[in-house]
PDB file of C-alpha atoms in Angstrom:
ATOM      1  CA  MET A   1      14.811  10.843 -38.472  1.00 47.00           C
ATOM      2  CA  GLY A   2      14.247  11.676 -34.793  1.00 55.00           C
ATOM      3  CA  ILE A   3      15.867   9.809 -31.907  1.00 56.00           C
ATOM      4  CA  THR A   4      12.607   8.053 -30.959  1.00 48.00           C
ATOM      5  CA  ALA A   5      11.974   6.871 -34.511  1.00 48.00           C
ATOM      6  CA  ALA A   6      15.579   5.721 -34.844  1.00 45.00           C
ATOM      7  CA  LEU A   7      15.379   3.705 -31.625  1.00 41.00           C
ATOM      8  CA  SER A   8      12.103   2.140 -32.749  1.00 44.00           C
ATOM      9  CA  THR A   9      13.663   1.137 -36.063  1.00 42.00           C
ATOM     10  CA  LEU A  10      16.707  -0.289 -34.269  1.00 41.00           C
ATOM     11  CA  ARG A  11      14.509  -2.351 -31.929  1.00 45.00           C
ATOM     12  CA  ALA A  12      12.489  -3.693 -34.855  1.00 40.00           C
ATOM     13  CA  ALA A  13      15.651  -4.638 -36.713  1.00 40.00           C
ATOM     14  CA  SER A  14      17.014  -6.335 -33.596  1.00 43.00           C
ATOM     15  CA  ARG A  15      13.813  -8.360 -33.193  1.00 41.00           C
ATOM     16  CA  MET A  16      13.972  -9.450 -36.830  1.00 39.00           C
ATOM     17  CA  ALA A  17      17.600 -10.533 -36.418  1.00 39.00           C
ATOM     18  CA  VAL A  18      16.816 -12.527 -33.271  1.00 39.00           C
ATOM     19  CA  ASP A  19      13.718 -14.100 -34.834  1.00 41.00           C
ATOM     20  CA  ALA A  20      15.749 -15.162 -37.843  1.00 43.00           C
ATOM     21  CA  VAL A  21      18.101 -17.131 -35.578  1.00 48.00           C
ATOM     22  CA  LEU A  22      15.658 -18.072 -32.821  1.00 74.00           C
ATOM     23  CA  PRO A  23      12.110 -17.857 -34.204  1.00 87.00           C
ATOM     24  CA  PRO A  24       9.343 -17.328 -31.601  1.00 90.00           C
ATOM     25  CA  ARG A  25       7.690 -20.521 -30.452  1.00 90.00           C
ATOM     26  CA  CYS A  26       4.322 -21.375 -28.950  1.00 91.00           C
ATOM     27  CA  LEU A  27       4.444 -20.974 -25.187  1.00 91.00           C
ATOM     28  CA  SER A  28       2.768 -24.328 -24.709  1.00 89.00           C
ATOM     29  CA  CYS A  29       3.969 -26.792 -27.361  1.00 89.00           C
ATOM     30  CA  GLY A  30       7.007 -25.105 -28.889  1.00 88.00           C
ATOM     31  CA  THR A  31       5.703 -24.867 -32.462  1.00 91.00           C
ATOM     32  CA  VAL A  32       7.024 -21.857 -34.397  1.00 94.00           C
ATOM     33  CA  VAL A  33       4.571 -18.938 -34.242  1.00 93.00           C
ATOM     34  CA  ASP A  34       4.439 -15.418 -35.658  1.00 91.00           C
ATOM     35  CA  LEU A  35       4.841 -13.495 -32.404  1.00 89.00           C
ATOM     36  CA  ALA A  36       6.791 -14.090 -29.192  1.00 89.00           C
ATOM     37  CA  GLY A  37       4.506 -14.977 -26.302  1.00 89.00           C
ATOM     38  CA  ALA A  38       1.758 -16.370 -28.519  1.00 92.00           C
ATOM     39  CA  LEU A  39       0.026 -19.743 -28.681  1.00 94.00           C
ATOM     40  CA  CYS A  40      -0.260 -21.767 -31.863  1.00 94.00           C
ATOM     41  CA  PRO A  41      -3.842 -22.222 -33.189  1.00 95.00           C
ATOM     42  CA  ASP A  42      -4.123 -25.788 -31.841  1.00 94.00           C
ATOM     43  CA  CYS A  43      -3.057 -24.812 -28.322  1.00 93.00           C
ATOM     44  CA  PHE A  44      -5.149 -21.649 -28.364  1.00 94.00           C
ATOM     45  CA  ASN A  45      -8.240 -23.693 -29.181  1.00 95.00           C
ATOM     46  CA  GLY A  46      -7.529 -25.909 -26.165  1.00 94.00           C
ATOM     47  CA  PHE A  47      -7.493 -22.983 -23.727  1.00 95.00           C
ATOM     48  CA  THR A  48     -10.657 -21.606 -22.120  1.00 95.00           C
ATOM     49  CA  PHE A  49      -9.958 -17.973 -21.325  1.00 96.00           C
ATOM     50  CA  ILE A  50     -12.178 -16.641 -18.562  1.00 95.00           C
ATOM     51  CA  ALA A  51     -14.618 -13.974 -19.697  1.00 92.00           C
ATOM     52  CA  GLN A  52     -17.932 -12.715 -18.395  1.00 88.00           C
ATOM     53  CA  PRO A  53     -19.984 -14.064 -16.820  1.00 90.00           C
ATOM     54  CA  PHE A  54     -17.760 -15.150 -13.951  1.00 92.00           C
ATOM     55  CA  CYS A  55     -18.000 -14.860 -10.184  1.00 93.00           C
ATOM     56  CA  ARG A  56     -16.784 -11.403  -9.224  1.00 93.00           C
ATOM     57  CA  VAL A  57     -15.397 -12.783  -5.975  1.00 95.00           C
ATOM     58  CA  CYS A  58     -13.551 -16.006  -6.861  1.00 94.00           C
ATOM     59  CA  SER A  59     -13.422 -15.848 -10.697  1.00 94.00           C
ATOM     60  CA  ILE A  60     -15.246 -19.150 -11.229  1.00 93.00           C
ATOM     61  CA  PRO A  61     -16.823 -19.154 -14.730  1.00 91.00           C
ATOM     62  CA  LEU A  62     -20.614 -19.062 -14.584  1.00 89.00           C
ATOM     63  CA  GLN A  63     -22.905 -20.891 -16.964  1.00 83.00           C
ATOM     64  CA  ALA A  64     -25.412 -18.143 -17.697  1.00 73.00           C
ATOM     65  CA  ALA A  65     -25.771 -14.398 -17.810  1.00 60.00           C
ATOM     66  CA  ALA A  66     -25.929 -12.846 -14.357  1.00 60.00           C
ATOM     67  CA  PRO A  67     -26.520  -9.427 -12.784  1.00 62.00           C
ATOM     68  CA  ASP A  68     -23.907  -6.677 -12.838  1.00 69.00           C
ATOM     69  CA  GLU A  69     -22.119  -8.197  -9.854  1.00 73.00           C
ATOM     70  CA  PRO A  70     -22.624 -11.974 -10.194  1.00 88.00           C
ATOM     71  CA  VAL A  71     -21.483 -14.119  -7.286  1.00 91.00           C
ATOM     72  CA  CYS A  72     -21.368 -17.915  -7.312  1.00 89.00           C
ATOM     73  CA  GLY A  73     -23.275 -20.029  -4.787  1.00 87.00           C
ATOM     74  CA  THR A  74     -20.115 -21.036  -2.935  1.00 89.00           C
ATOM     75  CA  CYS A  75     -19.099 -17.423  -2.295  1.00 91.00           C
ATOM     76  CA  LEU A  76     -22.645 -16.512  -1.281  1.00 90.00           C
ATOM     77  CA  ARG A  77     -22.585 -19.277   1.328  1.00 91.00           C
ATOM     78  CA  GLU A  78     -19.076 -18.577   2.588  1.00 90.00           C
ATOM     79  CA  ARG A  79     -17.249 -15.445   1.497  1.00 93.00           C
ATOM     80  CA  PRO A  80     -13.474 -15.953   1.081  1.00 94.00           C
ATOM     81  CA  ASP A  81     -11.035 -14.003   3.237  1.00 93.00           C
ATOM     82  CA  TYR A  82      -9.632 -12.242   0.172  1.00 97.00           C
ATOM     83  CA  ASN A  83     -11.615  -9.446  -1.452  1.00 97.00           C
ATOM     84  CA  ARG A  84     -11.569 -10.448  -5.151  1.00 97.00           C
ATOM     85  CA  ALA A  85      -9.788 -12.996  -7.308  1.00 97.00           C
ATOM     86  CA  ARG A  86      -9.082 -12.768 -11.017  1.00 98.00           C
ATOM     87  CA  ALA A  87      -7.771 -15.503 -13.329  1.00 97.00           C
ATOM     88  CA  VAL A  88      -6.670 -15.682 -16.957  1.00 97.00           C
ATOM     89  CA  PHE A  89      -7.916 -19.121 -17.992  1.00 97.00           C
ATOM     90  CA  VAL A  90      -9.546 -22.314 -16.791  1.00 96.00           C
ATOM     91  CA  TYR A  91      -7.035 -24.869 -15.550  1.00 94.00           C
ATOM     92  CA  ASN A  92      -7.600 -27.790 -17.925  1.00 92.00           C
ATOM     93  CA  ASP A  93      -5.433 -30.349 -19.726  1.00 90.00           C
ATOM     94  CA  ALA A  94      -4.209 -27.790 -22.275  1.00 89.00           C
ATOM     95  CA  SER A  95      -3.311 -25.038 -19.807  1.00 93.00           C
ATOM     96  CA  LYS A  96      -1.916 -27.527 -17.290  1.00 92.00           C
ATOM     97  CA  SER A  97       0.880 -28.400 -19.712  1.00 90.00           C
ATOM     98  CA  LEU A  98       1.929 -24.757 -19.978  1.00 91.00           C
ATOM     99  CA  LEU A  99       1.862 -24.156 -16.228  1.00 92.00           C
ATOM    100  CA  LEU A 100       3.819 -27.316 -15.456  1.00 89.00           C
ATOM    101  CA  LYS A 101       6.526 -26.142 -17.839  1.00 88.00           C
ATOM    102  CA  LEU A 102       6.706 -22.845 -15.970  1.00 88.00           C
ATOM    103  CA  LYS A 103       6.598 -24.588 -12.602  1.00 84.00           C
ATOM    104  CA  HIS A 104       8.885 -27.564 -13.171  1.00 79.00           C
ATOM    105  CA  GLY A 105      10.393 -27.320 -16.641  1.00 67.00           C
ATOM    106  CA  ASP A 106      12.575 -24.227 -16.194  1.00 66.00           C
ATOM    107  CA  ARG A 107      10.533 -22.222 -18.731  1.00 74.00           C
ATOM    108  CA  THR A 108      11.267 -19.021 -16.848  1.00 82.00           C
ATOM    109  CA  ASP A 109      11.306 -17.137 -20.154  1.00 86.00           C
ATOM    110  CA  ALA A 110       7.516 -17.548 -20.362  1.00 89.00           C
ATOM    111  CA  ALA A 111       6.896 -15.494 -17.208  1.00 93.00           C
ATOM    112  CA  VAL A 112       7.017 -12.093 -18.886  1.00 93.00           C
ATOM    113  CA  HIS A 113       4.540 -13.150 -21.580  1.00 95.00           C
ATOM    114  CA  LEU A 114       2.187 -14.757 -19.065  1.00 96.00           C
ATOM    115  CA  ALA A 115       2.395 -11.633 -16.898  1.00 97.00           C
ATOM    116  CA  ARG A 116       0.983  -9.627 -19.822  1.00 96.00           C
ATOM    117  CA  TRP A 117      -1.977 -11.997 -19.925  1.00 96.00           C
ATOM    118  CA  MET A 118      -2.428 -11.442 -16.188  1.00 97.00           C
ATOM    119  CA  GLN A 119      -2.271  -7.682 -16.652  1.00 97.00           C
ATOM    120  CA  ARG A 120      -5.229  -7.820 -19.039  1.00 96.00           C
ATOM    121  CA  ALA A 121      -7.308 -10.274 -17.002  1.00 97.00           C
ATOM    122  CA  GLY A 122      -6.651  -8.505 -13.702  1.00 97.00           C
ATOM    123  CA  ALA A 123      -6.817  -4.885 -14.838  1.00 97.00           C
ATOM    124  CA  ASP A 124      -9.302  -3.908 -12.118  1.00 96.00           C
ATOM    125  CA  VAL A 125      -7.392  -5.453  -9.206  1.00 97.00           C
ATOM    126  CA  LEU A 126      -4.074  -4.142 -10.560  1.00 97.00           C
ATOM    127  CA  GLU A 127      -5.445  -0.611 -10.778  1.00 96.00           C
ATOM    128  CA  THR A 128      -6.423  -0.506  -7.112  1.00 96.00           C
ATOM    129  CA  CYS A 129      -3.455  -2.310  -5.535  1.00 98.00           C
ATOM    130  CA  ASP A 130      -0.557  -0.588  -3.785  1.00 98.00           C
ATOM    131  CA  ILE A 131       1.895  -3.484  -3.818  1.00 98.00           C
ATOM    132  CA  ILE A 132       2.251  -6.939  -5.381  1.00 98.00           C
ATOM    133  CA  VAL A 133       3.199  -9.946  -3.235  1.00 98.00           C
ATOM    134  CA  PRO A 134       3.882 -13.479  -4.539  1.00 97.00           C
ATOM    135  CA  VAL A 135       2.854 -16.650  -2.728  1.00 95.00           C
ATOM    136  CA  PRO A 136       6.147 -17.939  -1.260  1.00 92.00           C
ATOM    137  CA  LEU A 137       7.719 -21.380  -1.413  1.00 85.00           C
ATOM    138  CA  HIS A 138       9.219 -23.024   1.630  1.00 76.00           C
ATOM    139  CA  ARG A 139      12.999 -22.572   1.644  1.00 76.00           C
ATOM    140  CA  TRP A 140      13.650 -26.296   1.104  1.00 68.00           C
ATOM    141  CA  ARG A 141      11.377 -26.442  -1.929  1.00 67.00           C
ATOM    142  CA  LEU A 142      12.903 -23.230  -3.257  1.00 63.00           C
ATOM    143  CA  LEU A 143      16.373 -24.737  -2.858  1.00 64.00           C
ATOM    144  CA  TRP A 144      15.290 -27.868  -4.697  1.00 64.00           C
ATOM    145  CA  ARG A 145      13.474 -26.015  -7.531  1.00 67.00           C
ATOM    146  CA  SER A 146      15.892 -23.024  -7.668  1.00 71.00           C
ATOM    147  CA  TYR A 147      13.128 -20.494  -8.361  1.00 84.00           C
ATOM    148  CA  ASN A 148       9.593 -19.561  -7.326  1.00 89.00           C
ATOM    149  CA  GLN A 149       7.276 -19.346 -10.332  1.00 91.00           C
ATOM    150  CA  SER A 150       4.889 -17.033  -8.449  1.00 94.00           C
ATOM    151  CA  ALA A 151       7.738 -14.596  -7.748  1.00 94.00           C
ATOM    152  CA  LEU A 152       8.744 -14.657 -11.420  1.00 94.00           C
ATOM    153  CA  LEU A 153       5.182 -13.755 -12.420  1.00 96.00           C
ATOM    154  CA  ALA A 154       4.907 -11.085  -9.708  1.00 97.00           C
ATOM    155  CA  ASN A 155       8.188  -9.410 -10.681  1.00 96.00           C
ATOM    156  CA  ALA A 156       7.300  -9.420 -14.385  1.00 96.00           C
ATOM    157  CA  LEU A 157       3.823  -8.069 -13.618  1.00 97.00           C
ATOM    158  CA  GLY A 158       5.259  -5.337 -11.421  1.00 97.00           C
ATOM    159  CA  ARG A 159       7.553  -4.138 -14.202  1.00 96.00           C
ATOM    160  CA  ILE A 160       4.750  -4.135 -16.774  1.00 96.00           C
ATOM    161  CA  ALA A 161       2.162  -2.457 -14.533  1.00 96.00           C
ATOM    162  CA  ARG A 162       4.691  -0.201 -12.776  1.00 96.00           C
ATOM    163  CA  LYS A 163       3.671  -1.447  -9.370  1.00 97.00           C
ATOM    164  CA  LYS A 164       5.974  -2.097  -6.412  1.00 97.00           C
ATOM    165  CA  VAL A 165       6.711  -5.777  -5.757  1.00 97.00           C
ATOM    166  CA  VAL A 166       7.559  -6.917  -2.225  1.00 96.00           C
ATOM    167  CA  ALA A 167       8.807 -10.401  -3.031  1.00 94.00           C
ATOM    168  CA  ASP A 168       9.705 -11.286   0.559  1.00 92.00           C
ATOM    169  CA  ALA A 169       6.634  -9.845   2.294  1.00 94.00           C
ATOM    170  CA  LEU A 170       5.452 -13.362   3.141  1.00 94.00           C
ATOM    171  CA  VAL A 171       7.391 -16.405   4.272  1.00 91.00           C
ATOM    172  CA  ARG A 172       6.218 -20.014   4.340  1.00 89.00           C
ATOM    173  CA  ILE A 173       7.119 -21.072   7.864  1.00 84.00           C
ATOM    174  CA  LYS A 174       6.314 -24.755   7.602  1.00 68.00           C
ATOM    175  CA  PRO A 175       6.849 -27.225   4.765  1.00 58.00           C
ATOM    176  CA  THR A 176       3.604 -28.582   3.386  1.00 58.00           C
ATOM    177  CA  PRO A 177       3.042 -31.654   1.201  1.00 53.00           C
ATOM    178  CA  SER A 178       1.800 -31.184  -2.350  1.00 56.00           C
ATOM    179  CA  GLN A 179      -1.930 -30.411  -2.413  1.00 48.00           C
ATOM    180  CA  GLY A 180      -2.613 -32.040  -5.784  1.00 50.00           C
ATOM    181  CA  ARG A 181      -4.569 -35.009  -4.410  1.00 56.00           C
ATOM    182  CA  LEU A 182      -6.192 -33.326  -1.398  1.00 49.00           C
ATOM    183  CA  ASP A 183      -9.824 -32.242  -1.056  1.00 52.00           C
ATOM    184  CA  ARG A 184     -10.809 -28.750   0.075  1.00 53.00           C
ATOM    185  CA  LYS A 185     -10.865 -29.456   3.813  1.00 54.00           C
ATOM    186  CA  SER A 186      -7.545 -31.308   3.657  1.00 50.00           C
ATOM    187  CA  ARG A 187      -6.008 -28.413   1.739  1.00 52.00           C
ATOM    188  CA  GLN A 188      -7.196 -25.973   4.395  1.00 54.00           C
ATOM    189  CA  ARG A 189      -5.662 -28.072   7.166  1.00 53.00           C
ATOM    190  CA  ASN A 190      -2.484 -28.508   5.147  1.00 53.00           C
ATOM    191  CA  VAL A 191      -1.769 -24.763   4.852  1.00 58.00           C
ATOM    192  CA  ALA A 192      -3.236 -23.624   8.175  1.00 56.00           C
ATOM    193  CA  ARG A 193      -0.721 -21.259   9.806  1.00 67.00           C
ATOM    194  CA  ALA A 194       1.827 -22.085   7.093  1.00 78.00           C
ATOM    195  CA  PHE A 195       2.509 -18.416   6.244  1.00 88.00           C
ATOM    196  CA  ALA A 196       3.740 -15.407   8.187  1.00 89.00           C
ATOM    197  CA  VAL A 197       4.522 -11.783   7.371  1.00 91.00           C
ATOM    198  CA  ARG A 198       8.217 -10.986   7.134  1.00 90.00           C
ATOM    199  CA  ARG A 199       7.979  -7.339   6.031  1.00 85.00           C
ATOM    200  CA  GLY A 200       5.291  -5.847   8.249  1.00 89.00           C
ATOM    201  CA  PRO A 201       6.079  -2.161   7.612  1.00 93.00           C
ATOM    202  CA  ALA A 202       6.054  -2.760   3.837  1.00 94.00           C
ATOM    203  CA  ILE A 203       2.451  -4.004   3.860  1.00 95.00           C
ATOM    204  CA  ALA A 204       0.942  -1.974   6.712  1.00 96.00           C
ATOM    205  CA  GLY A 205      -2.154  -0.147   5.466  1.00 97.00           C
ATOM    206  CA  LYS A 206      -1.540  -1.298   1.897  1.00 97.00           C
ATOM    207  CA  ARG A 207      -3.913  -2.844  -0.621  1.00 98.00           C
ATOM    208  CA  VAL A 208      -2.076  -6.027  -1.554  1.00 98.00           C
ATOM    209  CA  LEU A 209      -2.342  -7.992  -4.786  1.00 98.00           C
ATOM    210  CA  LEU A 210      -1.385 -11.616  -4.071  1.00 98.00           C
ATOM    211  CA  VAL A 211       0.020 -13.435  -7.139  1.00 98.00           C
ATOM    212  CA  ASP A 212       0.105 -17.199  -7.708  1.00 96.00           C
ATOM    213  CA  ASP A 213       0.062 -19.565 -10.670  1.00 94.00           C
ATOM    214  CA  VAL A 214      -3.139 -21.538  -9.937  1.00 94.00           C
ATOM    215  CA  LEU A 215      -6.204 -21.021  -7.744  1.00 94.00           C
ATOM    216  CA  THR A 216      -7.785 -24.361  -6.865  1.00 89.00           C
ATOM    217  CA  SER A 217      -9.808 -24.534  -3.655  1.00 86.00           C
ATOM    218  CA  GLY A 218      -8.516 -21.147  -2.505  1.00 89.00           C
ATOM    219  CA  ALA A 219      -6.957 -22.636   0.644  1.00 89.00           C
ATOM    220  CA  THR A 220      -3.464 -21.263  -0.048  1.00 91.00           C
ATOM    221  CA  ALA A 221      -4.764 -17.845  -1.137  1.00 94.00           C
ATOM    222  CA  GLU A 222      -6.904 -17.577   1.995  1.00 93.00           C
ATOM    223  CA  ALA A 223      -4.078 -18.676   4.307  1.00 92.00           C
ATOM    224  CA  CYS A 224      -1.831 -16.019   2.775  1.00 94.00           C
ATOM    225  CA  THR A 225      -4.633 -13.459   3.002  1.00 96.00           C
ATOM    226  CA  ARG A 226      -5.178 -14.130   6.694  1.00 94.00           C
ATOM    227  CA  ALA A 227      -1.449 -13.703   7.356  1.00 94.00           C
ATOM    228  CA  LEU A 228      -1.337 -10.441   5.388  1.00 96.00           C
ATOM    229  CA  LEU A 229      -4.416  -8.992   7.091  1.00 95.00           C
ATOM    230  CA  ALA A 230      -3.088  -9.987  10.511  1.00 91.00           C
ATOM    231  CA  GLY A 231       0.177  -8.293   9.549  1.00 94.00           C
ATOM    232  CA  GLY A 232      -1.568  -4.998   8.848  1.00 96.00           C
ATOM    233  CA  ALA A 233      -2.595  -5.119   5.189  1.00 96.00           C
ATOM    234  CA  ARG A 234      -5.685  -3.055   4.404  1.00 97.00           C
ATOM    235  CA  GLN A 235      -7.100  -5.395   1.741  1.00 97.00           C
ATOM    236  CA  VAL A 236      -6.001  -8.424  -0.285  1.00 98.00           C
ATOM    237  CA  ASP A 237      -6.958  -9.274  -3.864  1.00 98.00           C
ATOM    238  CA  VAL A 238      -5.693 -12.318  -5.779  1.00 98.00           C
ATOM    239  CA  LEU A 239      -4.471 -12.675  -9.369  1.00 98.00           C
ATOM    240  CA  VAL A 240      -3.566 -16.037 -10.922  1.00 98.00           C
ATOM    241  CA  LEU A 241      -3.092 -17.635 -14.310  1.00 97.00           C
ATOM    242  CA  GLY A 242      -5.205 -20.785 -13.956  1.00 96.00           C
ATOM    243  CA  ARG A 243      -8.534 -21.256 -12.157  1.00 96.00           C
ATOM    244  CA  VAL A 244      -9.770 -24.751 -11.301  1.00 93.00           C
ATOM    245  CA  PRO A 245     -13.579 -24.756 -11.547  1.00 85.00           C
ATOM    246  CA  THR A 246     -15.221 -26.208  -8.457  1.00 68.00           C
ATOM    247  CA  PRO A 247     -17.417 -29.209  -9.310  1.00 48.00           C
ATOM    248  CA  GLY A 248     -21.086 -28.288  -9.335  1.00 39.00           C
ATOM    249  CA  THR A 249     -20.715 -24.543  -9.828  1.00 39.00           C
TER     250      THR A 249
END
């Protein structure tokens, strides 16, 4: 048996031993599943994974078949500052539970599995990016939470896709209240001038892939994009897990 085959056999045996003691569980509800990083059938059926047709700019799912480069009405009226956004699934009641566990429930172990989902959904923006940058937390919120879920996803994605991650390229320079109950305009005001570039030379002339957990109105993604472009980035794309559909699109 060759060295490669022996290592493969050893890894398989190790996985079997671990699974026997700690069987893999559904990322969302914790039910035992066959494979690590999988969803159980009930949770899977509750997710709406984004597939064509969707807006090629903001990733909003579209209701009907569209041309080769479909763009939603919102993006036609007002193009976002970022170039393209990609998302894994629609942010609904089922996916919200999973993301809240990553964000607030210390389910940091899920990041590597979710990053694989992001790799598949964002293959085109990953291929063209030079560096990956997470959306930062303000230092007080980071101290309170102890980790930044966007940085966890970005670091895991960088390892999988073999892309450089500049985790401290951006800094949030002012604390902002939670945006959960704010409308689009209020969100834009809330994050206006909230971000600044910390690592200018690291992003200068680079095509940046901005990583976050959820894309709602796009206010945070656009505020980060404006800071990155002002700091010398060549282009900014966005990759997230959840996409909140805008009412009426």
